[in-house]
Amino acid sequence: MSQSKALGFFGKNWSFLFLVMMLILFSFLGENFLNLNNFNNILLGISSLLLLAIGETFVVISGGIDLSIGFVMGFVCVSSAIIMRDLNVAGYSPFISIIAGSFAGLLLGIIPGIINGYLVAKLRVPPFIATLGMWGISNGLAWRLCDGFPIGFLPLQVRGIGNAYIAYFSPHKNFSFFIKPELTERADILKLLKIIPLPILLITFIMIIFAFILSRTKFGQHTYVIGGKLDAAIRAGINVPLHLIKIYTISSFFAATAGVLLVFKLNMGVHTQYTSSYELFAIAAVVIGGASLTGGKGTIWGTVVGVLLIGTLNNGLMMMGLPIFYRYIATGCILIIAVLIDQFFPELVYRE
């Protein structure tokens, strides 16, 4: 392989190579890092961030940014939990309560995206300002709904769904799919292997659909053209304002889905500081994954690698017993490296 080809390979795959390097490094430094339960923890930990980052990928490729997704997720989390709790208390079945709460949360969650898109596309408000305003509005609404306290007393089935796994393996009961085997002995409970969290299956399904939309459809092509060459998109007859409204609605939809998922994971509705930094990590994952903040470049799969890299880094440093501020510093350093590579060596990253 020539030097230029080697540099090109490194430039295009540096985040993936860095991820592999971290996996090897932490397997030596972190006790129990190479453990199935720990990998499950990593997957569960990144699930909400993964959804937010996928939606943010569409926005960044179109040349914009969405700062509201963290608090939109919190707003939906609180709203869905309140509806589930109130319907359950009113005597409706857990099934009706959970379905109604989930769909209502998704519907409420896409409203901020429609407003963001309208402000950006029709009223020419800079994306940073429009979504920052929605950041504050969503935070205020969520705070008003829950008065700063978590929303509990949800149907018992919520925790079971959110913390289910695709398969379980018990030495005495072999494999069982989706349903956790009934175990009474402590030794059996400790030996129970849980294989891939169920929410990851749902996220993977959604991710494949939107990766196809972005890479294989006219909608995806228009997104790249708008982010890369806006004038060319207008001359080509693309309805840019309508397309941007759709893009911000997609971003908000993913934030809403993350909010509903959070209800199932935690068995309660929460917001405020718990969700306030998610948008920053989502944007970091998108950029680390190869998307350019100037628009026109990026992929869903690159974003997935970016999210995995952040999740593995946080988990590995935690397993080493380092304080949490080291995780923020490490993530910030990787983000700066990604921006520098995009800024100074774009021909390595995007040449085809």
Coordinates of N, CA and C in Angstrom, one line a residue, residues 47-255:
S47 N -27.7 3.9 24.1 CA -28.9 3.8 23.3 C -29.6 5.1 23.0
S48 N -29.8 5.9 24.1 CA -30.4 7.2 23.9 C -29.6 8.1 23.1
L49 N -28.3 8.2 23.4 CA -27.4 9.0 22.6 C -27.3 8.6 21.1
L50 N -27.4 7.3 20.9 CA -27.4 6.8 19.5 C -28.6 7.4 18.7
L51 N -29.8 7.4 19.3 CA -31.0 7.9 18.6 C -30.8 9.4 18.3
L52 N -30.3 10.1 19.4 CA -30.2 11.6 19.2 C -29.1 11.9 18.1
A53 N -28.1 11.1 18.0 CA -27.0 11.3 17.1 C -27.4 11.0 15.6
I54 N -28.3 10.0 15.5 CA -28.8 9.7 14.1 C -29.6 10.8 13.6
G55 N -30.5 11.4 14.4 CA -31.3 12.5 14.0 C -30.4 13.7 13.7
E56 N -29.4 13.9 14.5 CA -28.5 15.1 14.4 C -27.7 15.0 13.1
T57 N -27.4 13.7 12.7 CA -26.7 13.5 11.4 C -27.4 14.2 10.2
F58 N -28.7 14.0 10.1 CA -29.4 14.6 9.0 C -29.3 16.1 9.1
V59 N -29.4 16.7 10.3 CA -29.3 18.1 10.4 C -27.9 18.7 10.0
V60 N -26.9 18.0 10.5 CA -25.5 18.5 10.2 C -25.2 18.3 8.7
I61 N -25.6 17.2 8.1 CA -25.3 17.1 6.7 C -26.0 18.1 5.9
S62 N -27.2 18.6 6.3 CA -27.9 19.6 5.6 C -27.3 21.0 5.9
G63 N -26.3 21.1 6.7 CA -25.6 22.4 7.0 C -26.1 23.1 8.2
G64 N -26.9 22.4 9.0 CA -27.5 23.1 10.2 C -27.0 22.5 11.5
I65 N -27.7 22.8 12.6 CA -27.3 22.2 13.9 C -28.6 22.2 14.7
D66 N -28.8 21.2 15.5 CA -30.0 21.2 16.4 C -29.6 21.1 17.8
L67 N -29.7 22.2 18.6 CA -29.2 22.1 20.0 C -30.4 21.8 20.9
S68 N -31.6 21.6 20.4 CA -32.7 21.4 21.3 C -33.0 19.9 21.7
I69 N -32.3 19.0 21.0 CA -32.7 17.6 21.1 C -32.6 17.0 22.6
G70 N -31.6 17.5 23.4 CA -31.5 17.0 24.7 C -32.7 17.3 25.6
F71 N -33.1 18.5 25.5 CA -34.3 18.9 26.3 C -35.6 18.5 25.7
V72 N -35.6 18.3 24.4 CA -36.8 17.7 23.7 C -37.0 16.3 24.2
M73 N -35.9 15.6 24.3 CA -35.9 14.2 24.9 C -36.4 14.3 26.3
G74 N -36.0 15.2 27.1 CA -36.4 15.3 28.5 C -37.9 15.7 28.6
F75 N -38.4 16.6 27.7 CA -39.8 17.0 27.7 C -40.7 15.8 27.3
V76 N -40.3 15.0 26.3 CA -41.0 13.8 25.9 C -41.0 12.8 27.0
C77 N -39.9 12.6 27.7 CA -39.7 11.6 28.8 C -40.7 11.9 29.9
V78 N -40.8 13.2 30.3 CA -41.7 13.6 31.3 C -43.2 13.5 30.9
S79 N -43.5 14.0 29.7 CA -44.8 13.9 29.1 C -45.4 12.5 29.0
S80 N -44.6 11.6 28.5 CA -45.0 10.2 28.3 C -45.2 9.6 29.7
A81 N -44.3 9.8 30.6 CA -44.5 9.2 31.9 C -45.7 9.7 32.6
I82 N -46.1 11.0 32.5 CA -47.3 11.5 33.1 C -48.5 10.9 32.6
I83 N -48.6 10.7 31.2 CA -49.7 10.1 30.6 C -49.9 8.7 31.0
M84 N -48.7 7.9 31.0 CA -48.8 6.5 31.5 C -49.3 6.4 32.9
R85 N -48.7 7.3 33.8 CA -49.1 7.2 35.2 C -50.6 7.5 35.4
D86 N -51.0 8.6 34.8 CA -52.4 9.1 35.0 C -53.4 8.0 34.4
L87 N -53.2 7.5 33.3 CA -54.1 6.5 32.7 C -54.1 5.2 33.6
N88 N -52.9 4.9 34.1 CA -52.8 3.7 34.9 C -53.6 3.9 36.2
V89 N -53.5 5.1 36.8 CA -54.2 5.4 38.0 C -55.7 5.4 37.8
A90 N -56.1 5.9 36.6 CA -57.5 6.0 36.2 C -58.2 4.7 36.0
G91 N -57.4 3.6 36.0 CA -57.9 2.3 35.8 C -57.8 1.6 34.4
Y92 N -57.1 2.3 33.5 CA -56.9 1.7 32.2 C -55.9 0.6 32.3
S93 N -55.9 -0.3 31.4 CA -55.0 -1.4 31.4 C -53.6 -0.9 31.2
P94 N -52.6 -1.7 31.7 CA -51.2 -1.3 31.4 C -50.9 -1.1 29.9
F95 N -51.4 -2.0 29.1 CA -51.2 -2.0 27.7 C -51.7 -0.7 27.1
I96 N -52.9 -0.3 27.4 CA -53.5 1.0 26.9 C -52.6 2.2 27.5
S97 N -52.3 2.1 28.7 CA -51.5 3.2 29.3 C -50.2 3.4 28.6
I98 N -49.5 2.3 28.4 CA -48.1 2.4 27.8 C -48.2 2.8 26.4
I99 N -49.1 2.2 25.6 CA -49.2 2.6 24.2 C -49.6 4.1 24.0
A100 N -50.6 4.5 24.8 CA -51.1 5.9 24.7 C -50.0 6.9 25.1
G101 N -49.3 6.5 26.2 CA -48.2 7.4 26.6 C -47.1 7.5 25.6
S102 N -46.7 6.4 25.0 CA -45.7 6.3 24.0 C -46.0 7.1 22.8
F103 N -47.2 6.9 22.2 CA -47.6 7.6 21.0 C -47.8 9.1 21.3
A104 N -48.4 9.4 22.4 CA -48.6 10.9 22.7 C -47.2 11.6 22.8
G105 N -46.3 10.9 23.5 CA -44.9 11.4 23.6 C -44.3 11.7 22.2
L106 N -44.4 10.7 21.3 CA -43.8 10.9 20.0 C -44.5 12.0 19.2
L107 N -45.8 12.1 19.3 CA -46.5 13.2 18.6 C -46.1 14.6 19.2
L108 N -46.0 14.7 20.5 CA -45.6 15.9 21.2 C -44.2 16.3 20.8
G109 N -43.4 15.2 20.7 CA -41.9 15.4 20.4 C -41.6 16.0 19.0
I110 N -42.4 15.7 18.1 CA -42.1 16.2 16.7 C -42.5 17.7 16.5
I111 N -43.3 18.2 17.4 CA -43.7 19.6 17.3 C -42.5 20.6 17.4
P112 N -41.6 20.4 18.3 CA -40.4 21.3 18.3 C -39.7 21.2 17.0
G113 N -39.6 20.1 16.4 CA -38.9 20.0 15.1 C -39.5 20.7 14.0
I114 N -40.9 20.6 13.9 CA -41.6 21.4 12.9 C -41.4 22.9 13.1
I115 N -41.4 23.3 14.4 CA -41.2 24.8 14.6 C -39.8 25.2 14.3
N116 N -38.8 24.4 14.7 CA -37.4 24.6 14.4 C -37.3 24.8 12.9
G117 N -37.8 23.8 12.1 CA -37.7 23.8 10.7 C -38.3 25.0 10.0
Y118 N -39.5 25.4 10.5 CA -40.2 26.6 10.0 C -39.4 27.9 10.3
L119 N -38.8 28.0 11.5 CA -38.0 29.2 11.8 C -36.8 29.2 10.9
V120 N -36.1 28.1 10.7 CA -34.9 28.1 9.9 C -35.2 28.3 8.4
A121 N -36.2 27.5 7.9 CA -36.4 27.5 6.5 C -37.2 28.7 6.0
K122 N -38.2 29.1 6.7 CA -39.1 30.1 6.2 C -38.8 31.5 6.7
L123 N -38.4 31.6 8.0 CA -38.1 32.9 8.6 C -36.6 33.2 8.6
R124 N -35.8 32.3 8.1 CA -34.3 32.5 8.0 C -33.7 32.8 9.3
V125 N -34.2 32.2 10.4 CA -33.5 32.3 11.7 C -32.3 31.4 11.7
P126 N -31.1 31.8 12.1 CA -30.0 30.9 12.1 C -30.3 29.6 12.9
P127 N -29.9 28.5 12.5 CA -30.2 27.2 13.2 C -29.8 27.3 14.6
F128 N -28.6 27.8 14.9 CA -28.1 27.9 16.3 C -29.1 28.6 17.2
I129 N -29.6 29.8 16.7 CA -30.5 30.6 17.5 C -31.9 29.9 17.7
A130 N -32.4 29.4 16.5 CA -33.7 28.8 16.6 C -33.8 27.6 17.5
T131 N -32.8 26.7 17.4 CA -32.8 25.5 18.2 C -32.4 25.8 19.7
L132 N -31.6 26.9 19.8 CA -31.2 27.3 21.2 C -32.5 27.8 21.9
G133 N -33.3 28.5 21.2 CA -34.6 29.0 21.8 C -35.5 27.8 22.1
M134 N -35.6 26.8 21.3 CA -36.4 25.6 21.6 C -35.8 24.8 22.7
W135 N -34.5 24.9 22.8 CA -33.7 24.3 24.0 C -34.3 24.8 25.3
G136 N -34.5 26.1 25.4 CA -35.0 26.7 26.6 C -36.5 26.5 26.8
I137 N -37.2 26.5 25.7 CA -38.7 26.3 25.8 C -39.0 24.9 26.3
S138 N -38.3 23.9 25.7 CA -38.5 22.5 26.1 C -38.1 22.3 27.5
N139 N -37.0 22.9 27.9 CA -36.6 22.7 29.3 C -37.6 23.3 30.3
G140 N -38.1 24.5 29.9 CA -39.1 25.2 30.8 C -40.4 24.4 30.9
L141 N -40.9 23.8 29.7 CA -42.1 23.1 29.7 C -42.0 21.8 30.5
A142 N -40.9 21.1 30.4 CA -40.6 19.9 31.1 C -40.6 20.2 32.6
W143 N -39.9 21.3 33.0 CA -39.8 21.7 34.4 C -41.2 22.0 35.0
R144 N -42.0 22.7 34.2 CA -43.4 23.0 34.6 C -44.2 21.8 34.8
L145 N -44.1 20.8 33.9 CA -44.9 19.6 34.0 C -44.5 18.7 35.3
C146 N -43.3 18.7 35.6 CA -42.9 17.8 36.7 C -42.4 18.5 38.0
D147 N -42.4 19.8 37.9 CA -41.9 20.6 39.1 C -40.6 20.2 39.6
G148 N -39.8 19.7 38.7 CA -38.4 19.3 39.0 C -38.2 18.0 39.7
F149 N -39.3 17.2 39.8 CA -39.3 15.9 40.5 C -39.5 14.8 39.4
P150 N -38.9 13.6 39.6 CA -39.1 12.5 38.7 C -40.6 12.1 38.7
I151 N -41.1 11.6 37.6 CA -42.4 11.1 37.5 C -42.4 9.6 37.7
G152 N -43.0 9.0 38.8 CA -42.9 7.6 39.0 C -44.3 7.0 39.0
F153 N -44.4 5.8 39.6 CA -45.7 5.1 39.7 C -46.3 4.7 38.4
L154 N -45.4 4.3 37.5 CA -45.8 3.9 36.1 C -46.3 2.4 36.2
P155 N -46.9 1.9 35.2 CA -47.3 0.5 35.1 C -46.0 -0.4 35.3
L156 N -46.2 -1.5 36.0 CA -45.0 -2.3 36.4 C -44.4 -2.9 35.1
Q157 N -45.1 -3.0 34.0 CA -44.6 -3.6 32.8 C -43.6 -2.7 32.1
V158 N -43.5 -1.4 32.4 CA -42.6 -0.5 31.8 C -41.2 -0.9 32.0
R159 N -40.8 -1.2 33.3 CA -39.5 -1.6 33.6 C -39.1 -2.9 32.9
G160 N -40.1 -3.8 32.8 CA -39.8 -5.1 32.2 C -39.5 -5.0 30.7
I161 N -40.2 -4.1 30.0 CA -40.0 -3.9 28.6 C -38.6 -3.2 28.4
G162 N -38.4 -2.2 29.1 CA -37.2 -1.4 28.9 C -35.9 -2.1 29.3
N163 N -36.0 -3.1 30.1 CA -34.8 -3.8 30.6 C -34.7 -5.2 30.1
A164 N -35.5 -5.5 29.1 CA -35.5 -6.9 28.5 C -34.3 -7.1 27.6
Y165 N -34.0 -8.4 27.4 CA -32.9 -8.7 26.5 C -33.5 -9.6 25.4
I166 N -32.7 -9.7 24.3 CA -33.1 -10.5 23.1 C -33.1 -12.0 23.5
A167 N -32.1 -12.4 24.3 CA -32.0 -13.8 24.7 C -31.4 -13.9 26.1
Y168 N -31.7 -15.0 26.8 CA -31.1 -15.3 28.1 C -30.5 -16.7 28.0
F169 N -29.4 -16.9 28.7 CA -28.8 -18.3 28.8 C -28.6 -18.6 30.2
S170 N -29.2 -19.7 30.7 CA -29.0 -20.2 32.0 C -28.5 -21.6 31.9
P171 N -27.4 -22.0 32.6 CA -26.8 -23.3 32.6 C -27.9 -24.4 32.8
H172 N -28.9 -24.2 33.5 CA -29.9 -25.2 33.8 C -31.2 -25.1 32.9
K173 N -31.4 -24.0 32.3 CA -32.6 -23.9 31.5 C -32.3 -23.5 30.1
N174 N -31.0 -23.5 29.7 CA -30.6 -23.2 28.3 C -31.1 -21.9 27.9
F175 N -31.3 -21.8 26.6 CA -31.7 -20.5 26.0 C -33.2 -20.2 26.1
S176 N -33.5 -18.9 26.4 CA -34.9 -18.5 26.3 C -34.9 -17.1 25.6
F177 N -35.8 -16.9 24.7 CA -35.8 -15.7 23.9 C -36.8 -14.7 24.4
F178 N -36.4 -13.5 24.7 CA -37.2 -12.3 25.1 C -37.8 -12.4 26.5
I179 N -38.0 -13.6 27.1 CA -38.6 -13.8 28.4 C -37.6 -14.3 29.4
K180 N -37.3 -13.5 30.4 CA -36.4 -13.9 31.4 C -36.8 -15.2 32.2
P181 N -35.9 -16.2 32.3 CA -36.4 -17.4 33.0 C -36.5 -17.2 34.5
E182 N -37.5 -17.9 35.0 CA -37.7 -17.8 36.5 C -36.6 -18.6 37.2
L183 N -35.8 -17.9 38.0 CA -34.7 -18.5 38.7 C -34.9 -18.2 40.2
T184 N -34.6 -19.1 41.0 CA -34.8 -18.9 42.5 C -33.5 -19.0 43.2
E185 N -32.6 -19.9 42.7 CA -31.3 -20.0 43.4 C -30.3 -18.9 43.0
R186 N -29.6 -18.4 44.1 CA -28.8 -17.2 43.9 C -27.6 -17.6 42.9
A187 N -27.1 -18.8 42.9 CA -26.0 -19.2 42.0 C -26.5 -19.1 40.6
D188 N -27.8 -19.6 40.3 CA -28.3 -19.5 39.0 C -28.5 -18.1 38.5
I189 N -29.0 -17.2 39.4 CA -29.2 -15.8 39.0 C -27.8 -15.2 38.6
L190 N -26.8 -15.5 39.4 CA -25.5 -14.9 39.1 C -24.9 -15.4 37.8
K191 N -25.2 -16.7 37.4 CA -24.7 -17.2 36.2 C -25.5 -16.9 34.9
L192 N -26.7 -16.3 35.1 CA -27.6 -16.0 34.0 C -26.9 -15.0 33.0
L193 N -26.8 -15.4 31.8 CA -26.2 -14.5 30.7 C -27.3 -13.8 30.0
K194 N -27.2 -12.5 29.9 CA -28.2 -11.7 29.1 C -27.5 -11.2 27.8
I195 N -28.2 -11.5 26.7 CA -27.6 -11.3 25.4 C -28.3 -10.2 24.6
I196 N -27.7 -9.0 24.5 CA -28.1 -7.9 23.7 C -29.4 -7.3 24.2
P197 N -29.4 -6.1 24.8 CA -30.7 -5.4 25.3 C -31.7 -5.3 24.1
L198 N -33.0 -5.5 24.5 CA -34.0 -5.4 23.5 C -34.1 -4.0 22.8
P199 N -34.0 -2.9 23.6 CA -34.0 -1.6 22.9 C -33.0 -1.5 21.7
I200 N -31.9 -2.2 21.9 CA -30.9 -2.1 20.8 C -31.4 -2.7 19.5
L201 N -32.3 -3.7 19.6 CA -32.9 -4.4 18.5 C -33.8 -3.4 17.7
L202 N -34.6 -2.6 18.5 CA -35.5 -1.6 17.9 C -34.7 -0.5 17.3
I203 N -33.6 0.0 18.0 CA -32.8 1.0 17.4 C -32.1 0.6 16.2
T204 N -31.6 -0.6 16.1 CA -31.0 -1.1 14.9 C -31.9 -1.1 13.7
F205 N -33.1 -1.5 14.0 CA -34.2 -1.6 12.9 C -34.4 -0.1 12.4
I206 N -34.6 0.8 13.3 CA -34.8 2.2 12.9 C -33.6 2.8 12.1
M207 N -32.4 2.4 12.7 CA -31.2 2.9 12.1 C -31.0 2.4 10.7
I208 N -31.3 1.2 10.4 CA -31.1 0.7 9.0 C -32.0 1.4 8.1
I209 N -33.3 1.6 8.5 CA -34.2 2.3 7.6 C -33.7 3.7 7.3
F210 N -33.3 4.5 8.3 CA -32.9 5.8 8.0 C -31.5 5.9 7.3
A211 N -30.6 4.9 7.5 CA -29.4 4.8 6.8 C -29.7 4.6 5.3
F212 N -30.7 3.8 5.0 CA -31.1 3.5 3.6 C -31.6 4.8 3.0
I213 N -32.5 5.5 3.8 CA -33.1 6.8 3.3 C -32.0 7.8 3.0
L214 N -31.0 7.9 3.8 CA -29.9 8.9 3.6 C -29.0 8.5 2.5
S215 N -28.7 7.2 2.3 CA -27.7 6.9 1.3 C -28.3 6.4 0.0
R216 N -29.5 6.0 -0.1 CA -30.1 5.4 -1.3 C -31.3 6.1 -1.9
T217 N -31.8 7.1 -1.3 CA -33.0 7.7 -1.8 C -32.8 9.1 -2.3
K218 N -33.7 9.6 -3.0 CA -33.7 11.0 -3.5 C -33.7 12.0 -2.3
F219 N -34.4 11.6 -1.3 CA -34.4 12.5 -0.1 C -33.0 12.7 0.5
G220 N -32.3 11.6 0.6 CA -30.9 11.6 1.1 C -30.0 12.4 0.2
Q221 N -30.1 12.2 -1.1 CA -29.3 13.0 -2.1 C -29.6 14.5 -2.0
H222 N -30.8 14.9 -1.8 CA -31.2 16.3 -1.7 C -30.6 16.9 -0.4
T223 N -30.5 16.0 0.7 CA -30.0 16.5 1.9 C -28.5 16.8 1.8
Y224 N -27.8 16.0 1.1 CA -26.3 16.2 0.8 C -26.1 17.5 -0.1
V225 N -27.0 17.6 -1.1 CA -26.8 18.7 -2.0 C -27.1 20.1 -1.3
I226 N -28.2 20.1 -0.4 CA -28.5 21.3 0.3 C -27.4 21.7 1.2
G227 N -26.8 20.7 1.9 CA -25.7 21.0 2.8 C -24.4 21.4 2.1
G228 N -24.2 20.8 1.0 CA -22.9 21.0 0.3 C -22.9 22.2 -0.7
K229 N -24.0 22.3 -1.5 CA -24.1 23.4 -2.5 C -25.5 23.9 -2.5
L230 N -25.8 24.8 -1.6 CA -27.2 25.3 -1.5 C -27.7 25.9 -2.8
D231 N -26.8 26.7 -3.5 CA -27.2 27.4 -4.7 C -27.6 26.3 -5.8
A232 N -26.8 25.2 -5.8 CA -27.1 24.2 -6.8 C -28.4 23.5 -6.5
A233 N -28.7 23.4 -5.2 CA -29.9 22.7 -4.8 C -31.1 23.6 -5.3
I234 N -31.0 24.9 -5.1 CA -32.1 25.8 -5.5 C -32.3 25.8 -7.0
R235 N -31.1 25.8 -7.8 CA -31.2 25.8 -9.2 C -31.7 24.5 -9.7
A236 N -31.5 23.4 -9.0 CA -32.0 22.1 -9.4 C -33.5 21.9 -9.1
G237 N -34.1 22.9 -8.5 CA -35.5 22.9 -8.3 C -35.9 22.2 -7.0
I238 N -35.0 21.9 -6.1 CA -35.3 21.3 -4.8 C -36.1 22.3 -4.0
N239 N -37.1 21.8 -3.4 CA -37.9 22.7 -2.4 C -37.1 22.7 -1.1
V240 N -36.2 23.6 -1.0 CA -35.3 23.6 0.1 C -36.0 23.9 1.4
P241 N -36.9 24.9 1.5 CA -37.6 25.1 2.8 C -38.4 23.9 3.3
L242 N -39.1 23.3 2.4 CA -39.9 22.1 2.8 C -38.9 21.0 3.3
H243 N -37.8 20.8 2.6 CA -36.9 19.8 2.9 C -36.3 20.0 4.3
L244 N -35.9 21.3 4.6 CA -35.3 21.6 5.9 C -36.3 21.3 7.0
I245 N -37.6 21.7 6.8 CA -38.6 21.4 7.8 C -38.7 19.9 8.1
K246 N -38.6 19.1 7.0 CA -38.6 17.6 7.2 C -37.4 17.2 8.0
I247 N -36.2 17.8 7.7 CA -35.0 17.4 8.4 C -35.0 17.7 9.9
Y248 N -35.5 18.8 10.2 CA -35.6 19.2 11.7 C -36.7 18.4 12.4
T249 N -37.7 18.0 11.6 CA -38.8 17.1 12.2 C -38.2 15.7 12.4
I250 N -37.4 15.2 11.5 CA -36.7 13.9 11.7 C -35.8 14.0 13.0
S251 N -35.1 15.0 13.1 CA -34.2 15.2 14.3 C -35.0 15.2 15.6
S252 N -36.2 15.9 15.6 CA -37.0 15.9 16.8 C -37.7 14.6 17.0
F253 N -38.0 13.9 15.9 CA -38.6 12.5 16.1 C -37.7 11.6 16.8
F254 N -36.4 11.7 16.4 CA -35.4 10.8 17.1 C -35.2 11.2 18.6
A255 N -35.3 12.5 18.8 CA -35.2 13.0 20.2 C -36.4 12.5 21.0

